[in-house]
PDB file of N, CA, C and O in Angstrom:
ATOM      1  N   MET A  56      17.376  -8.632  21.717  1.00 83.00           N
ATOM      2  CA  MET A  56      16.684  -7.757  20.813  1.00 83.00           C
ATOM      3  C   MET A  56      17.606  -6.569  20.510  1.00 83.00           C
ATOM      4  O   MET A  56      18.102  -5.919  21.415  1.00 83.00           O
ATOM      5  N   THR A  57      17.779  -6.306  19.244  1.00 91.00           N
ATOM      6  CA  THR A  57      18.647  -5.198  18.849  1.00 91.00           C
ATOM      7  C   THR A  57      17.917  -3.874  19.032  1.00 91.00           C
ATOM      8  O   THR A  57      16.699  -3.821  19.248  1.00 91.00           O
ATOM      9  N   ALA A  58      18.677  -2.788  18.934  1.00 90.00           N
ATOM     10  CA  ALA A  58      18.085  -1.451  19.079  1.00 90.00           C
ATOM     11  C   ALA A  58      17.083  -1.181  17.963  1.00 90.00           C
ATOM     12  O   ALA A  58      16.035  -0.559  18.191  1.00 90.00           O
ATOM     13  N   HIS A  59      17.382  -1.667  16.760  1.00 87.00           N
ATOM     14  CA  HIS A  59      16.460  -1.480  15.637  1.00 87.00           C
ATOM     15  C   HIS A  59      15.143  -2.220  15.883  1.00 87.00           C
ATOM     16  O   HIS A  59      14.058  -1.678  15.627  1.00 87.00           O
ATOM     17  N   GLU A  60      15.230  -3.439  16.396  1.00 91.00           N
ATOM     18  CA  GLU A  60      14.022  -4.215  16.692  1.00 91.00           C
ATOM     19  C   GLU A  60      13.209  -3.569  17.811  1.00 91.00           C
ATOM     20  O   GLU A  60      11.982  -3.551  17.768  1.00 91.00           O
ATOM     21  N   ALA A  61      13.899  -3.046  18.823  1.00 92.00           N
ATOM     22  CA  ALA A  61      13.203  -2.386  19.929  1.00 92.00           C
ATOM     23  C   ALA A  61      12.480  -1.132  19.445  1.00 92.00           C
ATOM     24  O   ALA A  61      11.339  -0.863  19.846  1.00 92.00           O
ATOM     25  N   ARG A  62      13.128  -0.372  18.579  1.00 91.00           N
ATOM     26  CA  ARG A  62      12.500   0.836  18.029  1.00 91.00           C
ATOM     27  C   ARG A  62      11.294   0.461  17.175  1.00 91.00           C
ATOM     28  O   ARG A  62      10.246   1.103  17.258  1.00 91.00           O
ATOM     29  N   ALA A  63      11.425  -0.585  16.372  1.00 89.00           N
ATOM     30  CA  ALA A  63      10.306  -1.032  15.544  1.00 89.00           C
ATOM     31  C   ALA A  63       9.141  -1.504  16.412  1.00 89.00           C
ATOM     32  O   ALA A  63       7.978  -1.227  16.099  1.00 89.00           O
ATOM     33  N   ARG A  64       9.439  -2.195  17.505  1.00 94.00           N
ATOM     34  CA  ARG A  64       8.385  -2.661  18.405  1.00 94.00           C
ATOM     35  C   ARG A  64       7.670  -1.488  19.068  1.00 94.00           C
ATOM     36  O   ARG A  64       6.443  -1.480  19.168  1.00 94.00           O
ATOM     37  N   ARG A  65       8.423  -0.477  19.513  1.00 94.00           N
ATOM     38  CA  ARG A  65       7.804   0.712  20.119  1.00 94.00           C
ATOM     39  C   ARG A  65       6.920   1.435  19.117  1.00 94.00           C
ATOM     40  O   ARG A  65       5.826   1.898  19.452  1.00 94.00           O
ATOM     41  N   ARG A  66       7.366   1.536  17.895  1.00 93.00           N
ATOM     42  CA  ARG A  66       6.565   2.205  16.868  1.00 93.00           C
ATOM     43  C   ARG A  66       5.299   1.412  16.567  1.00 93.00           C
ATOM     44  O   ARG A  66       4.219   1.992  16.417  1.00 93.00           O
ATOM     45  N   TRP A  67       5.410   0.089  16.484  1.00 94.00           N
ATOM     46  CA  TRP A  67       4.241  -0.743  16.250  1.00 94.00           C
ATOM     47  C   TRP A  67       3.245  -0.601  17.400  1.00 94.00           C
ATOM     48  O   TRP A  67       2.033  -0.472  17.173  1.00 94.00           O
ATOM     49  N   LEU A  68       3.752  -0.604  18.630  1.00 96.00           N
ATOM     50  CA  LEU A  68       2.870  -0.429  19.785  1.00 96.00           C
ATOM     51  C   LEU A  68       2.197   0.939  19.769  1.00 96.00           C
ATOM     52  O   LEU A  68       1.038   1.080  20.170  1.00 96.00           O
ATOM     53  N   GLY A  69       2.898   1.964  19.305  1.00 95.00           N
ATOM     54  CA  GLY A  69       2.296   3.287  19.186  1.00 95.00           C
ATOM     55  C   GLY A  69       1.148   3.305  18.188  1.00 95.00           C
ATOM     56  O   GLY A  69       0.101   3.921  18.428  1.00 95.00           O
ATOM     57  N   ILE A  70       1.336   2.627  17.067  1.00 95.00           N
ATOM     58  CA  ILE A  70       0.275   2.554  16.065  1.00 95.00           C
ATOM     59  C   ILE A  70      -0.923   1.787  16.609  1.00 95.00           C
ATOM     60  O   ILE A  70      -2.076   2.212  16.461  1.00 95.00           O
ATOM     61  N   VAL A  71      -0.673   0.664  17.257  1.00 97.00           N
ATOM     62  CA  VAL A  71      -1.764  -0.131  17.826  1.00 97.00           C
ATOM     63  C   VAL A  71      -2.469   0.640  18.937  1.00 97.00           C
ATOM     64  O   VAL A  71      -3.709   0.626  19.029  1.00 97.00           O
ATOM     65  N   ALA A  72      -1.712   1.352  19.761  1.00 96.00           N
ATOM     66  CA  ALA A  72      -2.322   2.138  20.837  1.00 96.00           C
ATOM     67  C   ALA A  72      -3.212   3.243  20.278  1.00 96.00           C
ATOM     68  O   ALA A  72      -4.291   3.506  20.824  1.00 96.00           O
ATOM     69  N   SER A  73      -2.798   3.880  19.191  1.00 95.00           N
ATOM     70  CA  SER A  73      -3.641   4.921  18.604  1.00 95.00           C
ATOM     71  C   SER A  73      -4.942   4.332  18.067  1.00 95.00           C
ATOM     72  O   SER A  73      -5.998   4.959  18.165  1.00 95.00           O
ATOM     73  N   ARG A  74      -4.885   3.128  17.516  1.00 96.00           N
ATOM     74  CA  ARG A  74      -6.110   2.471  17.055  1.00 96.00           C
ATOM     75  C   ARG A  74      -7.028   2.116  18.218  1.00 96.00           C
ATOM     76  O   ARG A  74      -8.246   2.291  18.142  1.00 96.00           O
ATOM     77  N   ILE A  75      -6.454   1.609  19.300  1.00 97.00           N
ATOM     78  CA  ILE A  75      -7.264   1.223  20.459  1.00 97.00           C
ATOM     79  C   ILE A  75      -7.894   2.446  21.112  1.00 97.00           C
ATOM     80  O   ILE A  75      -9.093   2.442  21.438  1.00 97.00           O
ATOM     81  N   VAL A  76      -7.125   3.504  21.289  1.00 97.00           N
ATOM     82  CA  VAL A  76      -7.655   4.720  21.908  1.00 97.00           C
ATOM     83  C   VAL A  76      -8.752   5.322  21.043  1.00 97.00           C
ATOM     84  O   VAL A  76      -9.792   5.767  21.554  1.00 97.00           O
ATOM     85  N   GLY A  77      -8.556   5.329  19.732  1.00 97.00           N
ATOM     86  CA  GLY A  77      -9.596   5.834  18.843  1.00 97.00           C
ATOM     87  C   GLY A  77     -10.861   5.004  18.906  1.00 97.00           C
ATOM     88  O   GLY A  77     -11.973   5.534  18.902  1.00 97.00           O
ATOM     89  N   SER A  78     -10.708   3.693  18.977  1.00 97.00           N
ATOM     90  CA  SER A  78     -11.874   2.814  19.077  1.00 97.00           C
ATOM     91  C   SER A  78     -12.623   3.025  20.390  1.00 97.00           C
ATOM     92  O   SER A  78     -13.858   3.069  20.408  1.00 97.00           O
ATOM     93  N   LEU A  79     -11.876   3.164  21.466  1.00 98.00           N
ATOM     94  CA  LEU A  79     -12.522   3.433  22.760  1.00 98.00           C
ATOM     95  C   LEU A  79     -13.234   4.777  22.747  1.00 98.00           C
ATOM     96  O   LEU A  79     -14.318   4.923  23.326  1.00 98.00           O
ATOM     97  N   GLY A  80     -12.640   5.763  22.100  1.00 97.00           N
ATOM     98  CA  GLY A  80     -13.296   7.065  21.982  1.00 97.00           C
ATOM     99  C   GLY A  80     -14.579   6.982  21.181  1.00 97.00           C
ATOM    100  O   GLY A  80     -15.584   7.627  21.515  1.00 97.00           O
ATOM    101  N   ALA A  81     -14.577   6.178  20.116  1.00 98.00           N
ATOM    102  CA  ALA A  81     -15.789   6.005  19.320  1.00 98.00           C
ATOM    103  C   ALA A  81     -16.891   5.320  20.124  1.00 98.00           C
ATOM    104  O   ALA A  81     -18.062   5.715  20.058  1.00 98.00           O
ATOM    105  N   VAL A  82     -16.527   4.319  20.895  1.00 98.00           N
ATOM    106  CA  VAL A  82     -17.514   3.633  21.739  1.00 98.00           C
ATOM    107  C   VAL A  82     -18.060   4.592  22.798  1.00 98.00           C
ATOM    108  O   VAL A  82     -19.275   4.641  23.045  1.00 98.00           O
ATOM    109  N   PHE A  83     -17.183   5.383  23.406  1.00 98.00           N
ATOM    110  CA  PHE A  83     -17.628   6.369  24.392  1.00 98.00           C
ATOM    111  C   PHE A  83     -18.600   7.359  23.762  1.00 98.00           C
ATOM    112  O   PHE A  83     -19.634   7.694  24.356  1.00 98.00           O
ATOM    113  N   GLY A  84     -18.277   7.842  22.570  1.00 97.00           N
ATOM    114  CA  GLY A  84     -19.166   8.778  21.889  1.00 97.00           C
ATOM    115  C   GLY A  84     -20.520   8.171  21.565  1.00 97.00           C
ATOM    116  O   GLY A  84     -21.553   8.833  21.692  1.00 97.00           O
ATOM    117  N   LEU A  85     -20.519   6.911  21.141  1.00 97.00           N
ATOM    118  CA  LEU A  85     -21.796   6.241  20.863  1.00 97.00           C
ATOM    119  C   LEU A  85     -22.638   6.071  22.117  1.00 97.00           C
ATOM    120  O   LEU A  85     -23.847   6.316  22.105  1.00 97.00           O
ATOM    121  N   VAL A  86     -21.996   5.668  23.199  1.00 97.00           N
ATOM    122  CA  VAL A  86     -22.729   5.514  24.459  1.00 97.00           C
ATOM    123  C   VAL A  86     -23.286   6.855  24.909  1.00 97.00           C
ATOM    124  O   VAL A  86     -24.440   6.959  25.342  1.00 97.00           O
ATOM    125  N   LEU A  87     -22.493   7.894  24.780  1.00 96.00           N
ATOM    126  CA  LEU A  87     -22.941   9.228  25.165  1.00 96.00           C
ATOM    127  C   LEU A  87     -24.110   9.673  24.295  1.00 96.00           C
ATOM    128  O   LEU A  87     -25.092  10.227  24.804  1.00 96.00           O
ATOM    129  N   ALA A  88     -24.036   9.421  23.002  1.00 96.00           N
ATOM    130  CA  ALA A  88     -25.105   9.839  22.090  1.00 96.00           C
ATOM    131  C   ALA A  88     -26.404   9.064  22.341  1.00 96.00           C
ATOM    132  O   ALA A  88     -27.493   9.624  22.257  1.00 96.00           O
ATOM    133  N   VAL A  89     -26.285   7.795  22.663  1.00 96.00           N
ATOM    134  CA  VAL A  89     -27.487   6.975  22.852  1.00 96.00           C
ATOM    135  C   VAL A  89     -28.162   7.266  24.189  1.00 96.00           C
ATOM    136  O   VAL A  89     -29.394   7.325  24.274  1.00 96.00           O
ATOM    137  N   ARG A  90     -27.390   7.488  25.217  1.00 96.00           N
ATOM    138  CA  ARG A  90     -27.965   7.650  26.556  1.00 96.00           C
ATOM    139  C   ARG A  90     -28.222   9.099  26.965  1.00 96.00           C
ATOM    140  O   ARG A  90     -28.708   9.338  28.063  1.00 96.00           O
ATOM    141  N   ALA A  91     -27.918  10.040  26.102  1.00 93.00           N
ATOM    142  CA  ALA A  91     -28.068  11.447  26.462  1.00 93.00           C
ATOM    143  C   ALA A  91     -29.542  11.834  26.547  1.00 93.00           C
ATOM    144  O   ALA A  91     -30.342  11.460  25.685  1.00 93.00           O
ATOM    145  N   PRO A  92     -29.904  12.606  27.574  1.00 93.00           N
ATOM    146  CA  PRO A  92     -31.306  12.997  27.720  1.00 93.00           C
ATOM    147  C   PRO A  92     -31.699  14.181  26.829  1.00 93.00           C
ATOM    148  O   PRO A  92     -32.866  14.342  26.501  1.00 93.00           O
ATOM    149  N   ASP A  93     -30.749  15.002  26.431  1.00 95.00           N
ATOM    150  CA  ASP A  93     -31.091  16.173  25.621  1.00 95.00           C
ATOM    151  C   ASP A  93     -30.202  16.245  24.379  1.00 95.00           C
ATOM    152  O   ASP A  93     -29.155  15.613  24.295  1.00 95.00           O
ATOM    153  N   TRP A  94     -30.614  17.008  23.383  1.00 95.00           N
ATOM    154  CA  TRP A  94     -29.955  16.992  22.081  1.00 95.00           C
ATOM    155  C   TRP A  94     -28.550  17.590  22.062  1.00 95.00           C
ATOM    156  O   TRP A  94     -27.733  17.123  21.268  1.00 95.00           O
ATOM    157  N   PRO A  95     -28.189  18.599  22.876  1.00 95.00           N
ATOM    158  CA  PRO A  95     -26.796  19.073  22.788  1.00 95.00           C
ATOM    159  C   PRO A  95     -25.779  18.001  23.186  1.00 95.00           C
ATOM    160  O   PRO A  95     -24.704  17.913  22.583  1.00 95.00           O
ATOM    161  N   VAL A  96     -26.131  17.193  24.142  1.00 96.00           N
ATOM    162  CA  VAL A  96     -25.224  16.120  24.561  1.00 96.00           C
ATOM    163  C   VAL A  96     -25.183  15.028  23.493  1.00 96.00           C
ATOM    164  O   VAL A  96     -24.121  14.437  23.239  1.00 96.00           O
ATOM    165  N   LYS A  97     -26.298  14.787  22.826  1.00 97.00           N
ATOM    166  CA  LYS A  97     -26.310  13.820  21.720  1.00 97.00           C
ATOM    167  C   LYS A  97     -25.403  14.292  20.587  1.00 97.00           C
ATOM    168  O   LYS A  97     -24.664  13.505  20.002  1.00 97.00           O
ATOM    169  N   VAL A  98     -25.456  15.583  20.280  1.00 97.00           N
ATOM    170  CA  VAL A  98     -24.597  16.143  19.236  1.00 97.00           C
ATOM    171  C   VAL A  98     -23.129  16.011  19.642  1.00 97.00           C
ATOM    172  O   VAL A  98     -22.272  15.687  18.816  1.00 97.00           O
ATOM    173  N   LEU A  99     -22.831  16.251  20.906  1.00 97.00           N
ATOM    174  CA  LEU A  99     -21.472  16.080  21.406  1.00 97.00           C
ATOM    175  C   LEU A  99     -21.018  14.629  21.256  1.00 97.00           C
ATOM    176  O   LEU A  99     -19.881  14.364  20.840  1.00 97.00           O
ATOM    177  N   GLY A 100     -21.888  13.688  21.559  1.00 97.00           N
ATOM    178  CA  GLY A 100     -21.550  12.273  21.404  1.00 97.00           C
ATOM    179  C   GLY A 100     -21.268  11.906  19.963  1.00 97.00           C
ATOM    180  O   GLY A 100     -20.314  11.176  19.672  1.00 97.00           O
ATOM    181  N   VAL A 101     -22.060  12.439  19.048  1.00 97.00           N
ATOM    182  CA  VAL A 101     -21.829  12.174  17.626  1.00 97.00           C
ATOM    183  C   VAL A 101     -20.513  12.803  17.185  1.00 97.00           C
ATOM    184  O   VAL A 101     -19.735  12.193  16.427  1.00 97.00           O
ATOM    185  N   ALA A 102     -20.227  14.014  17.649  1.00 98.00           N
ATOM    186  CA  ALA A 102     -18.970  14.675  17.296  1.00 98.00           C
ATOM    187  C   ALA A 102     -17.764  13.898  17.830  1.00 98.00           C
ATOM    188  O   ALA A 102     -16.751  13.749  17.127  1.00 98.00           O
ATOM    189  N   ILE A 103     -17.863  13.398  19.039  1.00 98.00           N
ATOM    190  CA  ILE A 103     -16.782  12.596  19.615  1.00 98.00           C
ATOM    191  C   ILE A 103     -16.587  11.319  18.796  1.00 98.00           C
ATOM    192  O   ILE A 103     -15.457  10.923  18.502  1.00 98.00           O
ATOM    193  N   THR A 104     -17.688  10.692  18.416  1.00 98.00           N
ATOM    194  CA  THR A 104     -17.604   9.464  17.619  1.00 98.00           C
ATOM    195  C   THR A 104     -16.937   9.720  16.277  1.00 98.00           C
ATOM    196  O   THR A 104     -16.038   8.979  15.861  1.00 98.00           O
ATOM    197  N   LEU A 105     -17.349  10.778  15.593  1.00 98.00           N
ATOM    198  CA  LEU A 105     -16.770  11.081  14.285  1.00 98.00           C
ATOM    199  C   LEU A 105     -15.291  11.448  14.381  1.00 98.00           C
ATOM    200  O   LEU A 105     -14.482  11.021  13.549  1.00 98.00           O
ATOM    201  N   SER A 106     -14.932  12.217  15.395  1.00 97.00           N
ATOM    202  CA  SER A 106     -13.519  12.573  15.543  1.00 97.00           C
ATOM    203  C   SER A 106     -12.674  11.361  15.929  1.00 97.00           C
ATOM    204  O   SER A 106     -11.536  11.216  15.466  1.00 97.00           O
ATOM    205  N   ALA A 107     -13.223  10.463  16.723  1.00 97.00           N
ATOM    206  CA  ALA A 107     -12.480   9.251  17.088  1.00 97.00           C
ATOM    207  C   ALA A 107     -12.293   8.348  15.876  1.00 97.00           C
ATOM    208  O   ALA A 107     -11.225   7.748  15.701  1.00 97.00           O
ATOM    209  N   LEU A 108     -13.300   8.255  15.018  1.00 97.00           N
ATOM    210  CA  LEU A 108     -13.159   7.460  13.806  1.00 97.00           C
ATOM    211  C   LEU A 108     -12.131   8.085  12.862  1.00 97.00           C
ATOM    212  O   LEU A 108     -11.392   7.370  12.176  1.00 97.00           O
ATOM    213  N   ALA A 109     -12.071   9.408  12.846  1.00 96.00           N
ATOM    214  CA  ALA A 109     -11.043  10.078  12.046  1.00 96.00           C
ATOM    215  C   ALA A 109      -9.654   9.763  12.595  1.00 96.00           C
ATOM    216  O   ALA A 109      -8.704   9.552  11.830  1.00 96.00           O
ATOM    217  N   VAL A 110      -9.528   9.720  13.911  1.00 95.00           N
ATOM    218  CA  VAL A 110      -8.244   9.370  14.529  1.00 95.00           C
ATOM    219  C   VAL A 110      -7.838   7.955  14.135  1.00 95.00           C
ATOM    220  O   VAL A 110      -6.680   7.703  13.783  1.00 95.00           O
ATOM    221  N   VAL A 111      -8.795   7.025  14.154  1.00 96.00           N
ATOM    222  CA  VAL A 111      -8.499   5.637  13.787  1.00 96.00           C
ATOM    223  C   VAL A 111      -8.061   5.555  12.330  1.00 96.00           C
ATOM    224  O   VAL A 111      -7.187   4.763  11.972  1.00 96.00           O
ATOM    225  N   ALA A 112      -8.631   6.384  11.472  1.00 96.00           N
ATOM    226  CA  ALA A 112      -8.321   6.316  10.043  1.00 96.00           C
ATOM    227  C   ALA A 112      -7.042   7.063   9.679  1.00 96.00           C
ATOM    228  O   ALA A 112      -6.294   6.625   8.804  1.00 96.00           O
ATOM    229  N   ILE A 113      -6.771   8.182  10.333  1.00 96.00           N
ATOM    230  CA  ILE A 113      -5.690   9.068   9.891  1.00 96.00           C
ATOM    231  C   ILE A 113      -4.383   8.851  10.651  1.00 96.00           C
ATOM    232  O   ILE A 113      -3.313   8.785  10.049  1.00 96.00           O
ATOM    233  N   VAL A 114      -4.439   8.763  11.959  1.00 95.00           N
ATOM    234  CA  VAL A 114      -3.215   8.739  12.771  1.00 95.00           C
ATOM    235  C   VAL A 114      -2.325   7.528  12.489  1.00 95.00           C
ATOM    236  O   VAL A 114      -1.121   7.703  12.260  1.00 95.00           O
ATOM    237  N   PRO A 115      -2.841   6.287  12.467  1.00 93.00           N
ATOM    238  CA  PRO A 115      -1.937   5.166  12.189  1.00 93.00           C
ATOM    239  C   PRO A 115      -1.275   5.267  10.816  1.00 93.00           C
ATOM    240  O   PRO A 115      -0.090   4.958  10.665  1.00 93.00           O
ATOM    241  N   ALA A 116      -2.021   5.710   9.815  1.00 93.00           N
ATOM    242  CA  ALA A 116      -1.442   5.841   8.474  1.00 93.00           C
ATOM    243  C   ALA A 116      -0.361   6.913   8.438  1.00 93.00           C
ATOM    244  O   ALA A 116       0.692   6.734   7.807  1.00 93.00           O
ATOM    245  N   SER A 117      -0.592   8.019   9.124  1.00 93.00           N
ATOM    246  CA  SER A 117       0.423   9.075   9.127  1.00 93.00           C
ATOM    247  C   SER A 117       1.665   8.660   9.918  1.00 93.00           C
ATOM    248  O   SER A 117       2.787   9.004   9.532  1.00 93.00           O
ATOM    249  N   LEU A 118       1.475   7.911  10.994  1.00 92.00           N
ATOM    250  CA  LEU A 118       2.635   7.422  11.740  1.00 92.00           C
ATOM    251  C   LEU A 118       3.429   6.418  10.911  1.00 92.00           C
ATOM    252  O   LEU A 118       4.665   6.449  10.907  1.00 92.00           O
ATOM    253  N   ALA A 119       2.737   5.532  10.220  1.00 91.00           N
ATOM    254  CA  ALA A 119       3.430   4.554   9.382  1.00 91.00           C
ATOM    255  C   ALA A 119       4.190   5.259   8.261  1.00 91.00           C
ATOM    256  O   ALA A 119       5.319   4.874   7.928  1.00 91.00           O
ATOM    257  N   HIS A 120       3.596   6.286   7.689  1.00 90.00           N
ATOM    258  CA  HIS A 120       4.282   7.034   6.640  1.00 90.00           C
ATOM    259  C   HIS A 120       5.503   7.758   7.190  1.00 90.00           C
ATOM    260  O   HIS A 120       6.560   7.787   6.572  1.00 90.00           O
ATOM    261  N   ARG A 121       5.353   8.319   8.371  1.00 89.00           N
ATOM    262  CA  ARG A 121       6.454   9.064   8.995  1.00 89.00           C
ATOM    263  C   ARG A 121       7.600   8.149   9.396  1.00 89.00           C
ATOM    264  O   ARG A 121       8.769   8.513   9.304  1.00 89.00           O
ATOM    265  N   TRP A 122       7.264   6.941   9.838  1.00 85.00           N
ATOM    266  CA  TRP A 122       8.274   6.039  10.371  1.00 85.00           C
ATOM    267  C   TRP A 122       8.729   4.975   9.377  1.00 85.00           C
ATOM    268  O   TRP A 122       9.437   4.035   9.757  1.00 85.00           O
ATOM    269  N   ARG A 123       8.326   5.073   8.129  1.00 84.00           N
ATOM    270  CA  ARG A 123       8.688   4.020   7.182  1.00 84.00           C
ATOM    271  C   ARG A 123      10.197   3.915   7.021  1.00 84.00           C
ATOM    272  O   ARG A 123      10.946   4.866   7.269  1.00 84.00           O
ATOM    273  N   THR A 124      10.627   2.755   6.612  1.00 74.00           N
ATOM    274  CA  THR A 124      12.056   2.492   6.407  1.00 74.00           C
ATOM    275  C   THR A 124      12.536   3.308   5.217  1.00 74.00           C
ATOM    276  O   THR A 124      11.932   3.259   4.141  1.00 74.00           O
ATOM    277  N   PRO A 125      13.610   4.047   5.379  1.00 75.00           N
ATOM    278  CA  PRO A 125      14.095   4.844   4.245  1.00 75.00           C
ATOM    279  C   PRO A 125      14.607   3.927   3.121  1.00 75.00           C
ATOM    280  O   PRO A 125      15.067   2.813   3.385  1.00 75.00           O
ATOM    281  N   PRO A 126      14.503   4.392   1.869  1.00 72.00           N
ATOM    282  CA  PRO A 126      14.985   3.562   0.764  1.00 72.00           C
ATOM    283  C   PRO A 126      16.484   3.280   0.913  1.00 72.00           C
ATOM    284  O   PRO A 126      17.254   4.132   1.335  1.00 72.00           O
ATOM    285  N   GLY A 127      16.855   2.068   0.595  1.00 68.00           N
ATOM    286  CA  GLY A 127      18.263   1.686   0.678  1.00 68.00           C
ATOM    287  C   GLY A 127      18.654   1.071   1.993  1.00 68.00           C
ATOM    288  O   GLY A 127      19.815   0.717   2.202  1.00 68.00           O
ATOM    289  N   SER A 128      17.707   0.942   2.936  1.00 61.00           N
ATOM    290  CA  SER A 128      18.050   0.351   4.239  1.00 61.00           C
ATOM    291  C   SER A 128      17.594  -1.074   4.331  1.00 61.00           C
ATOM    292  O   SER A 128      16.694  -1.517   3.750  1.00 61.00           O
TER     293      SER A 128
END
């Protein structure tokens, strides 16, 4: 495996890891919101879920944009 391939693999794994972590955060927030006995904890669960979904939507796209192959390569 060349250095370029290794770097591409690490970047791909970083993007996939950000998606997995965001998904796990969303599931955690949903579980917290559903099982919470009082409303402040439910609000916290909803906030965690929404922020995790934002991470899933924004972070992989920004990493791909940042790491894209420069023109001419």
